[in-house]
PDB file of C-alpha atoms in Angstrom:
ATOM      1  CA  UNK A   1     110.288 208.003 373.864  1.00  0.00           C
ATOM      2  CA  UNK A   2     110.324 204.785 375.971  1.00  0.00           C
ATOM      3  CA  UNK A   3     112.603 202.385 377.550  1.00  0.00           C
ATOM      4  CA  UNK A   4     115.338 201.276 375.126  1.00  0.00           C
ATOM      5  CA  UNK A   5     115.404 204.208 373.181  1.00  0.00           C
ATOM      6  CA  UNK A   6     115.490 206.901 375.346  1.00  0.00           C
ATOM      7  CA  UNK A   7     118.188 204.788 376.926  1.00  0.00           C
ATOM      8  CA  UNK A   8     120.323 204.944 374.124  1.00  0.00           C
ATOM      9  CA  UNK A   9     119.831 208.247 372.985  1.00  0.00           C
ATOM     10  CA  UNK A  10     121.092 208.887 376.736  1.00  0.00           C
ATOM     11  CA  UNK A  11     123.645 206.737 375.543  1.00  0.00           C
ATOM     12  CA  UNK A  12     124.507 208.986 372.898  1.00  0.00           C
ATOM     13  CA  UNK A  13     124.760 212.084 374.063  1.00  0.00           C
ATOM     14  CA  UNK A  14     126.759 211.080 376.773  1.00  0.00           C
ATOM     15  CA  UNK A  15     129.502 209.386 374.154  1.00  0.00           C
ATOM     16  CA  UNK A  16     129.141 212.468 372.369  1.00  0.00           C
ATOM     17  CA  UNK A  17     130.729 214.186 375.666  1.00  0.00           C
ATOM     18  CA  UNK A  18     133.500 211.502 375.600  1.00  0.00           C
ATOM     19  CA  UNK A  19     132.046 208.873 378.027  1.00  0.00           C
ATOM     20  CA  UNK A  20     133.601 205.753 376.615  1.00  0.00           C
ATOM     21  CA  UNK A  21     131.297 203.539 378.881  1.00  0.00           C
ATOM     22  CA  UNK A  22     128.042 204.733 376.974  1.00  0.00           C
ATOM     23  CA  UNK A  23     130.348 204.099 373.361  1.00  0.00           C
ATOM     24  CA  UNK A  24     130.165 200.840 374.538  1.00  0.00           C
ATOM     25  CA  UNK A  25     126.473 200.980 375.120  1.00  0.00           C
ATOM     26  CA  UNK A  26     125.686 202.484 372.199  1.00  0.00           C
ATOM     27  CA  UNK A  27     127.451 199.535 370.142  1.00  0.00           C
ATOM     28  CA  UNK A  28     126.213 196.320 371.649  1.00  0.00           C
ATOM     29  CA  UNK A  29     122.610 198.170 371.232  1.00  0.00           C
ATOM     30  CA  UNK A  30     122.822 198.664 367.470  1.00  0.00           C
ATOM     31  CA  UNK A  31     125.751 196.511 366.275  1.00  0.00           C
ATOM     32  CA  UNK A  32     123.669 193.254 365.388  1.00  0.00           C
ATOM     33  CA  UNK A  33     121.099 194.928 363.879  1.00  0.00           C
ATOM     34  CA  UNK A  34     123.919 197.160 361.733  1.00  0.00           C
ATOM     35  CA  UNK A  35     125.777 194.112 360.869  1.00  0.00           C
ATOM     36  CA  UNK A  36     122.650 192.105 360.040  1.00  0.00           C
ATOM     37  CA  UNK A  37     122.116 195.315 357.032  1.00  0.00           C
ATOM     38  CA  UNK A  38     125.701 194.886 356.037  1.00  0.00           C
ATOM     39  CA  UNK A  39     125.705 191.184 355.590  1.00  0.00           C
ATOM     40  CA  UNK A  40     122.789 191.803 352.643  1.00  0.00           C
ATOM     41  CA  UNK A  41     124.277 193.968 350.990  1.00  0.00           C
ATOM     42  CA  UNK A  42     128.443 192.318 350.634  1.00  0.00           C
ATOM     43  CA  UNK A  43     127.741 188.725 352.640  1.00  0.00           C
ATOM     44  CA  UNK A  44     129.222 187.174 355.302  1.00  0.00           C
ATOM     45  CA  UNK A  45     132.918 186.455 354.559  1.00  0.00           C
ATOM     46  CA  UNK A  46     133.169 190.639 354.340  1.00  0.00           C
ATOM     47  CA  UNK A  47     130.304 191.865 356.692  1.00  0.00           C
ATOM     48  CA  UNK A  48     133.032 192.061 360.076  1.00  0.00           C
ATOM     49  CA  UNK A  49     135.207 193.873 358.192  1.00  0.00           C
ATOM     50  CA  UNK A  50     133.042 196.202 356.595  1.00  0.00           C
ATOM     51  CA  UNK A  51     130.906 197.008 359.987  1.00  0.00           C
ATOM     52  CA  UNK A  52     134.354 197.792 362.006  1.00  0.00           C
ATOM     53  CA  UNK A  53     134.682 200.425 359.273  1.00  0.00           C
ATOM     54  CA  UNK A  54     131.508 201.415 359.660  1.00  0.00           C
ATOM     55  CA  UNK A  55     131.706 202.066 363.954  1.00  0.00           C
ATOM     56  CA  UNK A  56     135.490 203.907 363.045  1.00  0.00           C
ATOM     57  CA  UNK A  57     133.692 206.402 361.490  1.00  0.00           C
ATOM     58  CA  UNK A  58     130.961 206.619 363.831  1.00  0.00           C
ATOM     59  CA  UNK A  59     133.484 206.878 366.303  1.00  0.00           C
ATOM     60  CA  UNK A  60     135.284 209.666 364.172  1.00  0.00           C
ATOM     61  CA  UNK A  61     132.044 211.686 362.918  1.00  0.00           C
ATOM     62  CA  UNK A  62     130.224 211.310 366.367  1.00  0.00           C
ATOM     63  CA  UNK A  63     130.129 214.719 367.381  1.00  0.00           C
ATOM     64  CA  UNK A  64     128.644 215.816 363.860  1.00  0.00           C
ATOM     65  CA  UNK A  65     125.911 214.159 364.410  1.00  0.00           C
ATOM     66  CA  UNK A  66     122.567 215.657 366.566  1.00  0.00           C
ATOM     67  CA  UNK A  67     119.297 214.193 367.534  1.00  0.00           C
ATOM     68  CA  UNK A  68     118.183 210.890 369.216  1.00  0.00           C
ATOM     69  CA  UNK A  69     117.780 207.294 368.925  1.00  0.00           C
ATOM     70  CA  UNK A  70     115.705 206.790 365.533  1.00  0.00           C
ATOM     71  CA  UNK A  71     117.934 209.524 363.815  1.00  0.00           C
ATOM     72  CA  UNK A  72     121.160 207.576 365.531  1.00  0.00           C
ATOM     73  CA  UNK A  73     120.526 204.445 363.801  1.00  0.00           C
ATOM     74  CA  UNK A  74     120.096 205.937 360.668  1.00  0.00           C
ATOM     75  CA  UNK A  75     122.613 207.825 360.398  1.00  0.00           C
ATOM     76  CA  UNK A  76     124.709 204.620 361.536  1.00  0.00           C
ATOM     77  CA  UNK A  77     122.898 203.112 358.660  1.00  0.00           C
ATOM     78  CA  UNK A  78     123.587 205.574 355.774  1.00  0.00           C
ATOM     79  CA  UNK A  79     127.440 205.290 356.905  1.00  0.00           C
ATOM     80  CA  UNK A  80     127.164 201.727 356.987  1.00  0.00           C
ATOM     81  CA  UNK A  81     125.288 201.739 353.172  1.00  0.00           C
ATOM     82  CA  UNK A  82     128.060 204.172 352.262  1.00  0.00           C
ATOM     83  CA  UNK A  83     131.708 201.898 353.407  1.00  0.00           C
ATOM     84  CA  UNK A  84     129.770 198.543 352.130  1.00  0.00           C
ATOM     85  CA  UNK A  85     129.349 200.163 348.479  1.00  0.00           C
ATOM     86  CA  UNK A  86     133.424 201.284 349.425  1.00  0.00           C
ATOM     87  CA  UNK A  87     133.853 197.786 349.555  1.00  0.00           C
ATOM     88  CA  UNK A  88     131.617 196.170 346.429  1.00  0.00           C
ATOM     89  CA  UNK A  89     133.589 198.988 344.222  1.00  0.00           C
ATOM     90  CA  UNK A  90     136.876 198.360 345.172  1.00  0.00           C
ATOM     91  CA  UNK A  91     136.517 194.536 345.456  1.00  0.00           C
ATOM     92  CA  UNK A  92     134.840 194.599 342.125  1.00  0.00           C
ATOM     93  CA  UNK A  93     132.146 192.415 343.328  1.00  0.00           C
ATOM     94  CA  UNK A  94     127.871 192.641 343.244  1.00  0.00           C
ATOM     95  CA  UNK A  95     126.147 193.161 346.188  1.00  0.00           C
ATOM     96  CA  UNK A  96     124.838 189.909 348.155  1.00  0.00           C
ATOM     97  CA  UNK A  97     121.445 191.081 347.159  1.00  0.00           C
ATOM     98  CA  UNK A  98     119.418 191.361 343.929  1.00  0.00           C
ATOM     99  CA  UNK A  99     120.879 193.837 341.441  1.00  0.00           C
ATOM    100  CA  UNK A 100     124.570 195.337 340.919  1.00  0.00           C
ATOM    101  CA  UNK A 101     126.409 197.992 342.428  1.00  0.00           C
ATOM    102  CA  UNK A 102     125.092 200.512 339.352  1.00  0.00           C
ATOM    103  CA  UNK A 103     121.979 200.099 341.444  1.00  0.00           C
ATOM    104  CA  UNK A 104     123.292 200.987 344.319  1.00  0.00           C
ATOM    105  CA  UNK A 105     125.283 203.605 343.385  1.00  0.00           C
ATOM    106  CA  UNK A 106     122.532 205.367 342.153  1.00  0.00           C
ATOM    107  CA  UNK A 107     120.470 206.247 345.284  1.00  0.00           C
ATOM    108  CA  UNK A 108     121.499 208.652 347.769  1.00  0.00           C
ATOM    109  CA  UNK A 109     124.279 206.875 350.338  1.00  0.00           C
ATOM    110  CA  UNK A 110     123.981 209.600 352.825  1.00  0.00           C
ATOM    111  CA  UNK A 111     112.386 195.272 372.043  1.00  0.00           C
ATOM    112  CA  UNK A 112     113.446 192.384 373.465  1.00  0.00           C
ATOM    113  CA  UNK A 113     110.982 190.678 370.504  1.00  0.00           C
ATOM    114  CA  UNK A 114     113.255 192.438 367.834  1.00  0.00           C
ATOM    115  CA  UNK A 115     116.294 190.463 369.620  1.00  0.00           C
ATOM    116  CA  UNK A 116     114.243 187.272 368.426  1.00  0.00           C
ATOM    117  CA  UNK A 117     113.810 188.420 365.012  1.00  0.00           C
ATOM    118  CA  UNK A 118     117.428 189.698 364.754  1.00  0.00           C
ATOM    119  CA  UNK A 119     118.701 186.200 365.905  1.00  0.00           C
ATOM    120  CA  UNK A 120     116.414 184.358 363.182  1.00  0.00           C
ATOM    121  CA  UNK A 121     117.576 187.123 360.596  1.00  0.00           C
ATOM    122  CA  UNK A 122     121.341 186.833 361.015  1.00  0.00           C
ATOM    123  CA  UNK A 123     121.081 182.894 360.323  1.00  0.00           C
ATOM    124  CA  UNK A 124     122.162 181.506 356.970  1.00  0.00           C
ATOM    125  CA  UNK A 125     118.558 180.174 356.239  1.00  0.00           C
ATOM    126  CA  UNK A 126     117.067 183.106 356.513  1.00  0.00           C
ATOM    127  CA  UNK A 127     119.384 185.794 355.151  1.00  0.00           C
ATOM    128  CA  UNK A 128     119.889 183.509 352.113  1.00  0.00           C
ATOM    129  CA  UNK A 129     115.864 184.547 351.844  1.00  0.00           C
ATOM    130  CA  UNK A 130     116.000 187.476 351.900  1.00  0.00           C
ATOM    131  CA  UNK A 131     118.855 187.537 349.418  1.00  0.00           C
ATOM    132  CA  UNK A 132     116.311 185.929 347.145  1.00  0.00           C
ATOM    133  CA  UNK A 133     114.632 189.545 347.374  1.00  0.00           C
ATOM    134  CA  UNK A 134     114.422 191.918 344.683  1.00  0.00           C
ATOM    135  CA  UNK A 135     117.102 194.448 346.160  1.00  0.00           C
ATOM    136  CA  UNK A 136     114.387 197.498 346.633  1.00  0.00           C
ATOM    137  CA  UNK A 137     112.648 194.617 349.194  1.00  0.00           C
ATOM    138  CA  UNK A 138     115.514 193.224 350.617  1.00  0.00           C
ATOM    139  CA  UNK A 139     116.388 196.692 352.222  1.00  0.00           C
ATOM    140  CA  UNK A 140     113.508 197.693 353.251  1.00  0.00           C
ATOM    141  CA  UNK A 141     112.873 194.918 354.901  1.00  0.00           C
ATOM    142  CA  UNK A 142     116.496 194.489 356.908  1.00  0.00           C
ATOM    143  CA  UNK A 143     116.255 198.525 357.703  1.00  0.00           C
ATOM    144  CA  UNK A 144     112.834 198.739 358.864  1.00  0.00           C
ATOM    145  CA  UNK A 145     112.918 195.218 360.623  1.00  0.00           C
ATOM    146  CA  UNK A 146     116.622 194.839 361.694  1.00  0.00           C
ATOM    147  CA  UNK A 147     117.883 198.107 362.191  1.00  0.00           C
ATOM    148  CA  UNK A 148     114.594 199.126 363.321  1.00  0.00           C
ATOM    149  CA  UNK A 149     114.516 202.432 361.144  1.00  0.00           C
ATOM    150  CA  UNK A 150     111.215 204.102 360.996  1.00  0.00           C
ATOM    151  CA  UNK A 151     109.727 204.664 357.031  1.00  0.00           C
ATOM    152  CA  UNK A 152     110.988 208.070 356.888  1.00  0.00           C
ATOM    153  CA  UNK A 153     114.527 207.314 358.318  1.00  0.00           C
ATOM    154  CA  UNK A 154     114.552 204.582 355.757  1.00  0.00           C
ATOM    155  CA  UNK A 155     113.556 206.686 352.852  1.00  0.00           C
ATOM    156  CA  UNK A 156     116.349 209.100 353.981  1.00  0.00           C
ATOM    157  CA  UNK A 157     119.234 206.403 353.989  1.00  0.00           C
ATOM    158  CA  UNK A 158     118.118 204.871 350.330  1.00  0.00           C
ATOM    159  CA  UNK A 159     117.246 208.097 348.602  1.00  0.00           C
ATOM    160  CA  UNK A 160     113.255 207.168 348.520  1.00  0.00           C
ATOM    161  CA  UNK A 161     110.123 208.463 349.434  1.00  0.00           C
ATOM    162  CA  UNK A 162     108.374 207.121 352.608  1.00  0.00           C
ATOM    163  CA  UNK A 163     105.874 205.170 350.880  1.00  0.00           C
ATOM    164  CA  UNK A 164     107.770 203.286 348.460  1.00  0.00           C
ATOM    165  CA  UNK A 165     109.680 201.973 351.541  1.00  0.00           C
ATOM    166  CA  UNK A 166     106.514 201.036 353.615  1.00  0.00           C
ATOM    167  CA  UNK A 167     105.608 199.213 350.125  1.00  0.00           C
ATOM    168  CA  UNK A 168     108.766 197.332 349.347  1.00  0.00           C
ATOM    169  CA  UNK A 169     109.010 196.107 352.785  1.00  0.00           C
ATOM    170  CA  UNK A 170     105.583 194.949 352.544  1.00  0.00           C
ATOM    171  CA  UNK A 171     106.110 193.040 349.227  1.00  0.00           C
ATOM    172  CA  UNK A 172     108.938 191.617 350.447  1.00  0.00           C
ATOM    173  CA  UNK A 173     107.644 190.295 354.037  1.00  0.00           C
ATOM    174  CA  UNK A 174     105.064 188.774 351.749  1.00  0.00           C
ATOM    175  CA  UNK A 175     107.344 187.025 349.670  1.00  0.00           C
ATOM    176  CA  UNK A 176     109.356 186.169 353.287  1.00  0.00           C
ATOM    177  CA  UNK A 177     106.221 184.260 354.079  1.00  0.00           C
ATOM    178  CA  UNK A 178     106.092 182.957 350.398  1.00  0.00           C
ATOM    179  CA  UNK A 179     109.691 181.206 350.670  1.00  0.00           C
ATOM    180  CA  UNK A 180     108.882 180.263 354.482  1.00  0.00           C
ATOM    181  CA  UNK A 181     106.078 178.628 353.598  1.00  0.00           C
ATOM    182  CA  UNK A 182     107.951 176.644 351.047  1.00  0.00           C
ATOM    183  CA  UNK A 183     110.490 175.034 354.099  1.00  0.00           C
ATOM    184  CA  UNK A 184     109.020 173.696 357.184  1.00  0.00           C
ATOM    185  CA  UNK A 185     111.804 173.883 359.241  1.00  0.00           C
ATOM    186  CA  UNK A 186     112.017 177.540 358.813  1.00  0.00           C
ATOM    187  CA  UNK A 187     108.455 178.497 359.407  1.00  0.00           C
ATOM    188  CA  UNK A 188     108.700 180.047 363.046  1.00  0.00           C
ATOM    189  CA  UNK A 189     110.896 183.010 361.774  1.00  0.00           C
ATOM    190  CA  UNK A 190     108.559 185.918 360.416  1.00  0.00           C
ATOM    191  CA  UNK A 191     106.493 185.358 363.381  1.00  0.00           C
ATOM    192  CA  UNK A 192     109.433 186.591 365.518  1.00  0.00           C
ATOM    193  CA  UNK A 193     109.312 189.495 363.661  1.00  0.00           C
ATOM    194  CA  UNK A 194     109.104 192.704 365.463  1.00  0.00           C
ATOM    195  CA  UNK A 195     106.323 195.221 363.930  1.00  0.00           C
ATOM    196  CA  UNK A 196     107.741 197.806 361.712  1.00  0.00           C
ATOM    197  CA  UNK A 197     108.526 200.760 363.315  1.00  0.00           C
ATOM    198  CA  UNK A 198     106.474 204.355 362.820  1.00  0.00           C
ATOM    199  CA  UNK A 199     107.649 207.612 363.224  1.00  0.00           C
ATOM    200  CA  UNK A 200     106.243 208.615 366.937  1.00  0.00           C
ATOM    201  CA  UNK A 201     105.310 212.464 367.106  1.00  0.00           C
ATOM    202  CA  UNK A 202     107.142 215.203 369.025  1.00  0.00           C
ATOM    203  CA  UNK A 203     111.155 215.889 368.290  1.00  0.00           C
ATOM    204  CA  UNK A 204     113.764 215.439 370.631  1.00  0.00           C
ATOM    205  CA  UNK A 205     116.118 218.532 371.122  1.00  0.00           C
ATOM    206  CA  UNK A 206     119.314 217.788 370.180  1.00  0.00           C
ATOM    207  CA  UNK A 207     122.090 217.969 372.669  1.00  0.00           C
ATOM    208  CA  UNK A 208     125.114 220.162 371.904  1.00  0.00           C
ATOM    209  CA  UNK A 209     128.420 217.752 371.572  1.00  0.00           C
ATOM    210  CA  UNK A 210     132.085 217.460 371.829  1.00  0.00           C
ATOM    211  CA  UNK A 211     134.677 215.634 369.880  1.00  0.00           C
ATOM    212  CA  UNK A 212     135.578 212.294 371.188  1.00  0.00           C
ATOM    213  CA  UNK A 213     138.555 210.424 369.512  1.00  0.00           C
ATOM    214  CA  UNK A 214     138.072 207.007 367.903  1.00  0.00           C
ATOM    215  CA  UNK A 215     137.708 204.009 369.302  1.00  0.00           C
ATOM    216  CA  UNK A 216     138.524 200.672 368.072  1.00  0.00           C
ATOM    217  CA  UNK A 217     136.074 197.601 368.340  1.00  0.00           C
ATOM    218  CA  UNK A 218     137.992 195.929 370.879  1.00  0.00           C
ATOM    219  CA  UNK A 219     137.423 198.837 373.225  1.00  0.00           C
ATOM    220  CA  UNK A 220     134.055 198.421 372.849  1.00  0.00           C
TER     221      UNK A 220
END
């Protein structure tokens, strides 16, 4: 593990032990990319509201959880996945993406580049593409680009194997390029795309924890 990850599993471990300066770290790190996964699957008006729910559970569950930064963000993902279909049932509403919350329901809820991408991602434009996604695509694509899961960590957080991630986000980076193609003005985004991220051999031991209380985002 290099640079910004093993900074924030540092991060982690130490807001684990109650340090509420490395919360803090730990949330501007993987906020935007959380929030940019939470606007595809209720939209925009909703996506604030859902992803403080999201970082009061974190906050809550945090000393539950063990291992380092590519298992961090997942799990942050699956809780996120988990209080946006909260939200689509008891709003009565579809998810922003393709499909309906039967869908949904149905699956297990458990680089200074990728700040480029996430800044093209989290316009209109572009997440009104990826809307345009089949829903199998348009999640693999905003966890393995946005959130920056690995395939496996993916798989885990939409109750698929590996592979059929690695292939929906494929087919739908494709199609990306397909609707990009079709406006000039938008053409620079998928460039800024950061590579998709692989699982990188040898486990981190996980650190033993402590509760820590919640926190609330204005703490943060």
């Amino acid at each position: 593990m290099l640079g910004d990850d093993a900074e924030l599993t540092t991060a982690v471990r130490a807001a684990q032990d109650g340090d509420e300066t490395a919360f803090r770290t730990v949330y501007r790190a993987v906020h935007p990319r959380l929030l940019g996964y939470v606007r595809t699957l209720v939209g925009d008006p909703d996506a604030e509201d859902v992803a403080s729910e999201t970082w009061l559970q974190i906050a809550r569950d945090l000393d539950r959880f063990s291992g380092d930064a590519d298992r961090f963000r997942g799990w942050a993902a699956r809780i996120a996945r988990n209080r946006a279909l909260d939200h689509i049932r008891m709003r009565g509403r579809r998810p922003a993406i393709g499909g309906d919350e039967s869908e949904l329901a149905g699956r297990a809820a458990e680089s200074d580049t990728a700040g480029e991408a996430l800044e093209a991602l989290t316009t209109d434009c572009t997440l009104s593409l990826i809307a345009r996604l089949p829903q199998d695509q348009a999640e693999a694509v905003v966890l393995r680009v946005v959130v920056g899961l690995d395939a496996k960590s993916a798989a885990e957080t939409l109750g698929k194997r590996a592979g059929a991630v690695r292939t929906a986000a494929h087919r739908g980076l494709k199609r990306l390029a397909e609707l990009l193609g079709e406006d000039p003005e938008s053409a620079g985004v998928l460039e800024a795309l950061p590579p998709q991220r692989e699982p990188r051999g040898g486990a981190v031991a996980s650190a033993r924890v402590t509760h820590t209380g919640a926190r609330t985002q204005k703490d943060m």
